[in-house]
Coordinates of C-alpha atoms in Angstrom, one line a residue:
X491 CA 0.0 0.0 0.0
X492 CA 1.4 3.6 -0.8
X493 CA 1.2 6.8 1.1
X494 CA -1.9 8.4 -0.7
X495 CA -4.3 4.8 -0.5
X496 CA -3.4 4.9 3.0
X497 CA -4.0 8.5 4.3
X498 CA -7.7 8.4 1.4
X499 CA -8.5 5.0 3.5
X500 CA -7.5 5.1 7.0
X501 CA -5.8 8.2 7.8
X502 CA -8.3 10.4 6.6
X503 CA -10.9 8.4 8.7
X504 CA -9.1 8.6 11.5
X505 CA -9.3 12.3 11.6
X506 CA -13.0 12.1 10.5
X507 CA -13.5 10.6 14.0
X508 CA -11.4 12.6 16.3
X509 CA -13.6 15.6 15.1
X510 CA -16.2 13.7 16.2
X511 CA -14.3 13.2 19.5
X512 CA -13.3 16.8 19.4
X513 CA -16.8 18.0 19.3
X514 CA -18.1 16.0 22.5
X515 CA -15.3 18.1 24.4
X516 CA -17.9 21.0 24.2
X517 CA -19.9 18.8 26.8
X518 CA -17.4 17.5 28.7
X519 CA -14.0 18.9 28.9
X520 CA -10.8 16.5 28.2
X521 CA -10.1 16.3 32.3
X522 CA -9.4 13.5 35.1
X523 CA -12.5 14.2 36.8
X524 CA -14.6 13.7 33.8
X525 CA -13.1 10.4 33.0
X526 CA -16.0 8.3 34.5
X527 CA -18.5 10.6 33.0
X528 CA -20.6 8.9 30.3
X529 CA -23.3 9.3 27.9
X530 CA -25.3 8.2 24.6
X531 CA -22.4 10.1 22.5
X532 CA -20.1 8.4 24.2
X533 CA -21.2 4.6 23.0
X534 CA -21.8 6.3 19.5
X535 CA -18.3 7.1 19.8
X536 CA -16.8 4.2 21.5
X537 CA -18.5 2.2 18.7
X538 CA -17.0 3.3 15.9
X539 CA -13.4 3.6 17.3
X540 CA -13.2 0.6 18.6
X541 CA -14.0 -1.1 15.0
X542 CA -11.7 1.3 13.3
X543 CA -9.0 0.1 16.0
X544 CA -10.5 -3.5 15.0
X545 CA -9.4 -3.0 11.5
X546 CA -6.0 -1.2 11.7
X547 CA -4.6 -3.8 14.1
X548 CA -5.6 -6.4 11.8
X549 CA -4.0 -4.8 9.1
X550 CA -0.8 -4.3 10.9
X551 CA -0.5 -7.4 11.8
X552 CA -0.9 -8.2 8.1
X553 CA -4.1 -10.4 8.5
X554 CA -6.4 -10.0 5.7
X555 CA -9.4 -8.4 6.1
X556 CA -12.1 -10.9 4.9
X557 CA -10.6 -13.2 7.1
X558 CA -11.8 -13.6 11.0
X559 CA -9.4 -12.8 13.7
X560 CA -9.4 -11.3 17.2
X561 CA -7.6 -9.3 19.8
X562 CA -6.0 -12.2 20.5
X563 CA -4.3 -12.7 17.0
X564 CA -3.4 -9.3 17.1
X565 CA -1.8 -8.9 20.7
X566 CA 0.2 -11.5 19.5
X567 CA 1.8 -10.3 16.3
X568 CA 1.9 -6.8 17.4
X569 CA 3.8 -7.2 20.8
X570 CA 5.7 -9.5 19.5
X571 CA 7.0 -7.1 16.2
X572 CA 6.6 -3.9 17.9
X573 CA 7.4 -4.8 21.4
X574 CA 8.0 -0.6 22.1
X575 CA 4.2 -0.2 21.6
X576 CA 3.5 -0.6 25.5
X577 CA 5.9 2.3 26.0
X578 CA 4.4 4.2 23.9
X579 CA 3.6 8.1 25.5
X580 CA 1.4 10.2 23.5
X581 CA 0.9 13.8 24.5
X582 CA -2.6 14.7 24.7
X583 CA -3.9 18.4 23.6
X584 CA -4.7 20.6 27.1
X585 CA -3.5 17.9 29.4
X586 CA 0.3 18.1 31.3
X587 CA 0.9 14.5 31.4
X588 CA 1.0 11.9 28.6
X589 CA -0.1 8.7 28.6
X590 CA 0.6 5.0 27.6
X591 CA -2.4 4.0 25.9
X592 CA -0.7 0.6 25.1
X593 CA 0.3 -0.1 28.7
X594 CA -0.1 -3.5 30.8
X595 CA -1.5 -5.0 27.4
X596 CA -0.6 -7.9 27.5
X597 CA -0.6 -11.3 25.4
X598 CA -1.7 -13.5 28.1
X599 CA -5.1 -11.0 28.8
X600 CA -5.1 -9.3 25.7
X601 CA -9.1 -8.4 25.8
X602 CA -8.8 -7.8 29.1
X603 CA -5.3 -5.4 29.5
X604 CA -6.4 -2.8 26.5
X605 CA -7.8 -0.2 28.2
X606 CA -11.0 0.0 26.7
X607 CA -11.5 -2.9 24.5
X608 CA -13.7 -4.6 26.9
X609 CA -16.0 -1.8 27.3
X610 CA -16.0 -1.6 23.6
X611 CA -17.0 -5.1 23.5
X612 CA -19.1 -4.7 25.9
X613 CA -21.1 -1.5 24.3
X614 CA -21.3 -3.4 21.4
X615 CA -23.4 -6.5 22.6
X616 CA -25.2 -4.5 25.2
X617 CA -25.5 -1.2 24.7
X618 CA -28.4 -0.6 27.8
X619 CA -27.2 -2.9 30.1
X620 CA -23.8 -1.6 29.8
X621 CA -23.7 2.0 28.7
X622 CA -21.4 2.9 32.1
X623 CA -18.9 1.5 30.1
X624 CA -19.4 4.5 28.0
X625 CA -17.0 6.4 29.4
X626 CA -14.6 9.4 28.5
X627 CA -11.8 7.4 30.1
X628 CA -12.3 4.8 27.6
X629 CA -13.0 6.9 24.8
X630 CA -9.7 8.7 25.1
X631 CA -7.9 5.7 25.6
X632 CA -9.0 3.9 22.3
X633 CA -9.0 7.1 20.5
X634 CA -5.3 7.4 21.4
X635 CA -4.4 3.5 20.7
X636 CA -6.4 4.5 16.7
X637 CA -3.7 6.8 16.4
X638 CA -0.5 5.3 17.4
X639 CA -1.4 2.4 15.5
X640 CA -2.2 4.6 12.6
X641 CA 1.5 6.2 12.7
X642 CA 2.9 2.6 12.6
X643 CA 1.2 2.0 9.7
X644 CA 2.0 5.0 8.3
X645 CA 5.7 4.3 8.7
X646 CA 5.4 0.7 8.0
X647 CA 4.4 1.6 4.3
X648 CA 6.4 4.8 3.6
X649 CA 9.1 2.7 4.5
X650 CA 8.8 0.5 2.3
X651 CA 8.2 2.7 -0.7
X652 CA 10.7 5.2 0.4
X653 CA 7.8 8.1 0.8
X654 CA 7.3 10.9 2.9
X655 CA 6.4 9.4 6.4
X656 CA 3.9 12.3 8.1
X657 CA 0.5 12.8 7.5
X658 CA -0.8 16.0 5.2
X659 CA -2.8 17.0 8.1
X660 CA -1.8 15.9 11.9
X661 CA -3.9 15.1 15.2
X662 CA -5.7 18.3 16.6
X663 CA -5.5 16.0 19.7
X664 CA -2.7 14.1 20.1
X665 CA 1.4 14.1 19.1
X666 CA 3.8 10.9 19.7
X667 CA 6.5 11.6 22.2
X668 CA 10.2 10.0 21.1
X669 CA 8.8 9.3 17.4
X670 CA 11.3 9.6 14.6
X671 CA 10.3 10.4 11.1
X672 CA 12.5 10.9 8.5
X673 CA 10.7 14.1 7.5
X674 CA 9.9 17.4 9.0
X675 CA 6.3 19.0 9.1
X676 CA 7.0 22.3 7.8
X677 CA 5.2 23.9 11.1
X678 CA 8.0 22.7 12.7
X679 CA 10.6 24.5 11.0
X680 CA 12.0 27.0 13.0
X681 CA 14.2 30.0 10.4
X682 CA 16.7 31.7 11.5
X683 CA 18.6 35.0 10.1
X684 CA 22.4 35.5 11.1
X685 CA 24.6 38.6 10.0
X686 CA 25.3 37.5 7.0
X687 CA 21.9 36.9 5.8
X688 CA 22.3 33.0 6.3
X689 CA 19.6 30.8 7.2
X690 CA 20.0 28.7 9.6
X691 CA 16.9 25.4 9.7
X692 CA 16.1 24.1 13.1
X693 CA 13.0 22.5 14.3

């Protein structure tokens, strides 16, 4: 898969769904002592994430997508290949301390270690009876797992092909703490003027 086929087909849904995300924070603010706080937008949410995560772990662990798999599967292929996953930190928009939305997953209790999975799960085939599950916590923590898996995939094939490995439009939300590209966002670049009418590039 090339850069473009995967920013039109995953990427760009990604972002489609942290608006979404973005525009329950109008209701209830990105905070600690909103995390149990849930609601109908909340499952809505929680749905949809959860399946996108579905989908992008299966296709890094390079299982095809007509064919059946589970968490399981994909604990096991992904810890084992990209063992630096569960030490991930991704810096969330507003808030001072990152987190490690990968941490404690493990391959013994990989439904159960996700942070959120089970609640997704658990939305999913009982959306009444279990709609505490529903939670920001949750939310933010899947949301956050979508997009580091997305940036692996996003390296994974612009290695390959030798292509430009960032996005053409970032997270409004989150940013990947330690992550080396091999490009530059041009928002990054920092220009700056010496005596002699040099320019010196920074970032």
């Amino acid at each position: 898969m090339d850069r473009v086929t995967f920013l039109q087909n995953y990427w760009n849904y990604y972002l489609v769904l942290e608006k979404k995300f973005i525009n329950s924070t109008n209701y209830v603010a990105v905070n600690e002592s909103n995390y149990n706080t849930y609601s109908f937008e909340f499952v809505n949410l929680i749905l949809l994430i959860g399946s996108e995560l579905d989908v992008t772990m299966k296709l890094l662990s390079n299982i095809p997508q007509t064919q059946s798999s589970n968490i399981q599967e994909y604990a096991d292929y992904i810890l084992t290949h990209y063992p630096d996953i569960v030490t991930r930190e991704v810096k969330i928009q507003g808030l001072d301390s990152p987190m490690k939305p990968f941490d404690g997953w493990d391959k013994n209790k990989s439904s159960d270690t996700l942070k959120g999975w089970k609640a997704y799960n658990n939305v999913k085939h009982g959306r009444v009876e279990n709609i505490k599950d529903a939670k920001l916590e949750y939310v933010l923590n899947l949301l956050a797992c979508l997009y580091v898996i997305e940036n692996y995939l996003l390296k994974k094939f612009t290695e390959q092909l030798n292509e430009m490995d960032i996005p053409d439009e970032d997270s409004k939300v989150f940013s990947l703490l330690n992550w080396h590209r091999r490009y530059t966002p041009a928002k990054d670049l920092v220009f700056k003027s010496t005596e002699n009418d040099e320019v010196i590039i920074g970032g």
